[in-house]
Amino acid sequence: MEKAPRITIRTVQIQDISFLWDMLYEAAAVAEGMRALGREKALSLAVNRKYVEGWGRPGDAGVIAVDQTERPLGAAWYRLYPNEAPGYGFISPTIPELTIGVRVDARGQGIGSALLQALIALAQSQGYAALSLSVDRNNPCTAFV
């Protein structure tokens, strides 16, 4: 693992929504089929859109890692889903499902781990006892899950 750059982790703000879309693509495009579709087509699919579309509803929360120049490096966030519209990692409507993505050029530096730790702390502070996550078998990070 490379030496981690100096990062700051802060909560997601409304101006971060476009970056959440970028990181959603990075998370979804681990699957060969999603990457083959390309960014526009993959993010237009309802199965993917649900992870960012309409951001700001009750149960939405997240964190962003930025470098010393405020350039975003990665994001981790969670949302609640109802029984009738579950996400990939759905367990229950009271357990948020998380999504995490790190820029390709920032991977392997501990940023994903730092984001995950910060998101868990945020969830605990908001009273959640658990988070769910669905990980593609082809994701190189599955060894850590």
mmCIF file of C-alpha atoms in Angstrom:
data_model
loop_
_atom_site.group_PDB
_atom_site.id
_atom_site.type_symbol
_atom_site.label_atom_id
_atom_site.label_comp_id
_atom_site.label_asym_id
_atom_site.label_seq_id
_atom_site.Cartn_x
_atom_site.Cartn_y
_atom_site.Cartn_z
ATOM 1 C CA MET A 1 0.000 0.000 0.000
ATOM 2 C CA GLU A 2 1.270 3.456 -0.926
ATOM 3 C CA LYS A 3 1.656 6.153 1.682
ATOM 4 C CA ALA A 4 -1.712 7.831 2.234
ATOM 5 C CA PRO A 5 -1.915 11.442 1.134
ATOM 6 C CA ARG A 6 -2.888 14.014 3.722
ATOM 7 C CA ILE A 7 -6.672 13.925 3.628
ATOM 8 C CA THR A 8 -9.614 15.490 5.392
ATOM 9 C CA ILE A 9 -12.912 13.697 5.722
ATOM 10 C CA ARG A 10 -16.028 15.825 5.894
ATOM 11 C CA THR A 11 -19.748 15.253 5.559
ATOM 12 C CA VAL A 12 -21.425 15.319 2.157
ATOM 13 C CA GLN A 13 -22.776 18.722 1.163
ATOM 14 C CA ILE A 14 -25.262 19.529 -1.594
ATOM 15 C CA GLN A 15 -22.402 20.701 -3.852
ATOM 16 C CA ASP A 16 -20.919 17.170 -3.644
ATOM 17 C CA ILE A 17 -23.795 15.457 -5.478
ATOM 18 C CA SER A 18 -22.020 15.385 -8.856
ATOM 19 C CA PHE A 19 -19.021 13.745 -7.171
ATOM 20 C CA LEU A 20 -21.339 11.142 -5.609
ATOM 21 C CA TRP A 21 -22.470 10.293 -9.152
ATOM 22 C CA ASP A 22 -18.821 9.928 -10.181
ATOM 23 C CA MET A 23 -18.128 7.619 -7.245
ATOM 24 C CA LEU A 24 -21.312 5.652 -7.909
ATOM 25 C CA TYR A 25 -19.970 4.906 -11.370
ATOM 26 C CA GLU A 26 -16.655 3.783 -9.892
ATOM 27 C CA ALA A 27 -18.531 1.477 -7.502
ATOM 28 C CA ALA A 28 -20.890 0.095 -10.172
ATOM 29 C CA ALA A 29 -18.263 -0.217 -12.896
ATOM 30 C CA VAL A 30 -16.363 -2.897 -10.992
ATOM 31 C CA ALA A 31 -18.817 -5.208 -12.767
ATOM 32 C CA GLU A 32 -17.571 -5.834 -16.302
ATOM 33 C CA GLY A 33 -21.059 -5.391 -17.761
ATOM 34 C CA MET A 34 -21.533 -1.985 -16.144
ATOM 35 C CA ARG A 35 -18.144 -0.713 -17.312
ATOM 36 C CA ALA A 36 -18.916 -1.944 -20.841
ATOM 37 C CA LEU A 37 -22.083 0.179 -20.846
ATOM 38 C CA GLY A 38 -20.093 3.340 -20.167
ATOM 39 C CA ARG A 39 -20.744 5.974 -17.538
ATOM 40 C CA GLU A 40 -23.853 7.643 -19.015
ATOM 41 C CA LYS A 41 -25.716 4.412 -19.739
ATOM 42 C CA ALA A 42 -24.712 2.689 -16.485
ATOM 43 C CA LEU A 43 -25.824 5.652 -14.369
ATOM 44 C CA SER A 44 -29.106 5.921 -16.258
ATOM 45 C CA LEU A 45 -30.168 2.449 -15.082
ATOM 46 C CA ALA A 46 -32.746 2.498 -12.272
ATOM 47 C CA VAL A 47 -30.746 -0.106 -10.323
ATOM 48 C CA ASN A 48 -27.888 2.406 -10.102
ATOM 49 C CA ARG A 49 -29.752 5.735 -10.023
ATOM 50 C CA LYS A 50 -31.412 4.866 -6.726
ATOM 51 C CA TYR A 51 -28.095 5.259 -4.926
ATOM 52 C CA VAL A 52 -27.860 9.046 -5.535
ATOM 53 C CA GLU A 53 -31.015 10.314 -7.237
ATOM 54 C CA GLY A 54 -33.058 12.632 -5.026
ATOM 55 C CA TRP A 55 -30.231 12.994 -2.498
ATOM 56 C CA GLY A 56 -31.210 14.665 0.756
ATOM 57 C CA ARG A 57 -34.147 12.541 1.826
ATOM 58 C CA PRO A 58 -34.437 11.216 5.406
ATOM 59 C CA GLY A 59 -31.758 8.594 6.063
ATOM 60 C CA ASP A 60 -29.258 9.980 3.526
ATOM 61 C CA ALA A 61 -25.809 10.653 4.956
ATOM 62 C CA GLY A 62 -22.248 10.442 3.743
ATOM 63 C CA VAL A 63 -18.635 11.501 3.929
ATOM 64 C CA ILE A 64 -16.130 12.790 1.373
ATOM 65 C CA ALA A 65 -12.339 12.503 1.497
ATOM 66 C CA VAL A 66 -10.533 15.546 0.105
ATOM 67 C CA ASP A 67 -6.854 16.309 -0.290
ATOM 68 C CA GLN A 68 -5.125 19.456 0.940
ATOM 69 C CA THR A 69 -6.301 21.355 -2.168
ATOM 70 C CA GLU A 70 -9.945 20.306 -1.487
ATOM 71 C CA ARG A 71 -9.901 17.908 -4.471
ATOM 72 C CA PRO A 72 -12.338 15.090 -3.708
ATOM 73 C CA LEU A 73 -10.695 11.657 -3.635
ATOM 74 C CA GLY A 74 -13.512 9.362 -2.587
ATOM 75 C CA ALA A 75 -16.910 9.161 -0.965
ATOM 76 C CA ALA A 76 -18.912 6.795 1.186
ATOM 77 C CA TRP A 77 -22.598 7.239 1.837
ATOM 78 C CA TYR A 78 -25.717 5.426 2.926
ATOM 79 C CA ARG A 79 -29.431 5.507 2.241
ATOM 80 C CA LEU A 80 -32.498 3.737 3.530
ATOM 81 C CA TYR A 81 -34.630 1.755 1.096
ATOM 82 C CA PRO A 82 -38.199 0.493 1.459
ATOM 83 C CA ASN A 83 -39.139 -3.183 1.135
ATOM 84 C CA GLU A 84 -40.710 -2.517 -2.267
ATOM 85 C CA ALA A 85 -37.584 -0.832 -3.730
ATOM 86 C CA PRO A 86 -34.539 -2.493 -2.143
ATOM 87 C CA GLY A 87 -30.903 -1.925 -3.041
ATOM 88 C CA TYR A 88 -28.415 -4.696 -3.849
ATOM 89 C CA GLY A 89 -27.396 -5.109 -0.200
ATOM 90 C CA PHE A 90 -30.869 -4.644 1.282
ATOM 91 C CA ILE A 91 -31.479 -6.176 4.703
ATOM 92 C CA SER A 92 -34.347 -4.094 6.093
ATOM 93 C CA PRO A 93 -35.876 -0.631 5.717
ATOM 94 C CA THR A 94 -34.242 0.372 9.025
ATOM 95 C CA ILE A 95 -30.680 -0.644 8.089
ATOM 96 C CA PRO A 96 -28.976 1.778 5.687
ATOM 97 C CA GLU A 97 -27.133 0.400 2.695
ATOM 98 C CA LEU A 98 -23.754 1.938 2.015
ATOM 99 C CA THR A 99 -21.970 2.772 -1.200
ATOM 100 C CA ILE A 100 -18.283 3.610 -1.439
ATOM 101 C CA GLY A 101 -16.080 4.772 -4.274
ATOM 102 C CA VAL A 102 -12.524 6.065 -4.565
ATOM 103 C CA ARG A 103 -10.993 7.778 -7.590
ATOM 104 C CA VAL A 104 -8.834 5.408 -9.611
ATOM 105 C CA ASP A 105 -5.747 7.567 -9.077
ATOM 106 C CA ALA A 106 -6.281 7.600 -5.288
ATOM 107 C CA ARG A 107 -6.741 3.874 -4.685
ATOM 108 C CA GLY A 108 -4.418 1.739 -2.593
ATOM 109 C CA GLN A 109 -3.654 4.551 -0.152
ATOM 110 C CA GLY A 110 -6.056 3.762 2.693
ATOM 111 C CA ILE A 111 -8.680 6.292 1.636
ATOM 112 C CA GLY A 112 -11.451 3.699 1.342
ATOM 113 C CA SER A 113 -10.712 2.384 4.826
ATOM 114 C CA ALA A 114 -10.698 5.913 6.267
ATOM 115 C CA LEU A 115 -14.013 6.673 4.554
ATOM 116 C CA LEU A 116 -15.566 3.474 5.838
ATOM 117 C CA GLN A 117 -14.442 4.170 9.416
ATOM 118 C CA ALA A 118 -15.822 7.724 9.241
ATOM 119 C CA LEU A 119 -19.129 6.507 7.785
ATOM 120 C CA ILE A 120 -19.506 3.884 10.515
ATOM 121 C CA ALA A 121 -18.886 6.558 13.155
ATOM 122 C CA LEU A 122 -21.485 8.810 11.490
ATOM 123 C CA ALA A 123 -24.028 5.980 11.390
ATOM 124 C CA GLN A 124 -23.445 5.209 15.058
ATOM 125 C CA SER A 125 -23.890 8.882 15.964
ATOM 126 C CA GLN A 126 -27.214 8.825 14.110
ATOM 127 C CA GLY A 127 -28.374 5.775 16.069
ATOM 128 C CA TYR A 128 -27.897 3.033 13.483
ATOM 129 C CA ALA A 129 -26.739 -0.298 14.892
ATOM 130 C CA ALA A 130 -25.786 -1.745 11.494
ATOM 131 C CA LEU A 131 -25.044 -0.924 7.866
ATOM 132 C CA SER A 132 -25.335 -3.209 4.863
ATOM 133 C CA LEU A 133 -23.086 -3.515 1.843
ATOM 134 C CA SER A 134 -23.204 -5.522 -1.359
ATOM 135 C CA VAL A 135 -19.790 -6.212 -2.906
ATOM 136 C CA ASP A 136 -19.235 -7.535 -6.424
ATOM 137 C CA ARG A 137 -17.178 -10.749 -6.420
ATOM 138 C CA ASN A 138 -14.775 -9.145 -8.893
ATOM 139 C CA ASN A 139 -14.034 -6.183 -6.628
ATOM 140 C CA PRO A 140 -10.424 -6.418 -5.438
ATOM 141 C CA CYS A 141 -11.554 -5.106 -2.036
ATOM 142 C CA THR A 142 -13.638 -8.238 -1.316
ATOM 143 C CA ALA A 143 -10.693 -9.640 0.592
ATOM 144 C CA PHE A 144 -11.309 -6.964 3.226
ATOM 145 C CA VAL A 145 -15.068 -7.447 3.594
#
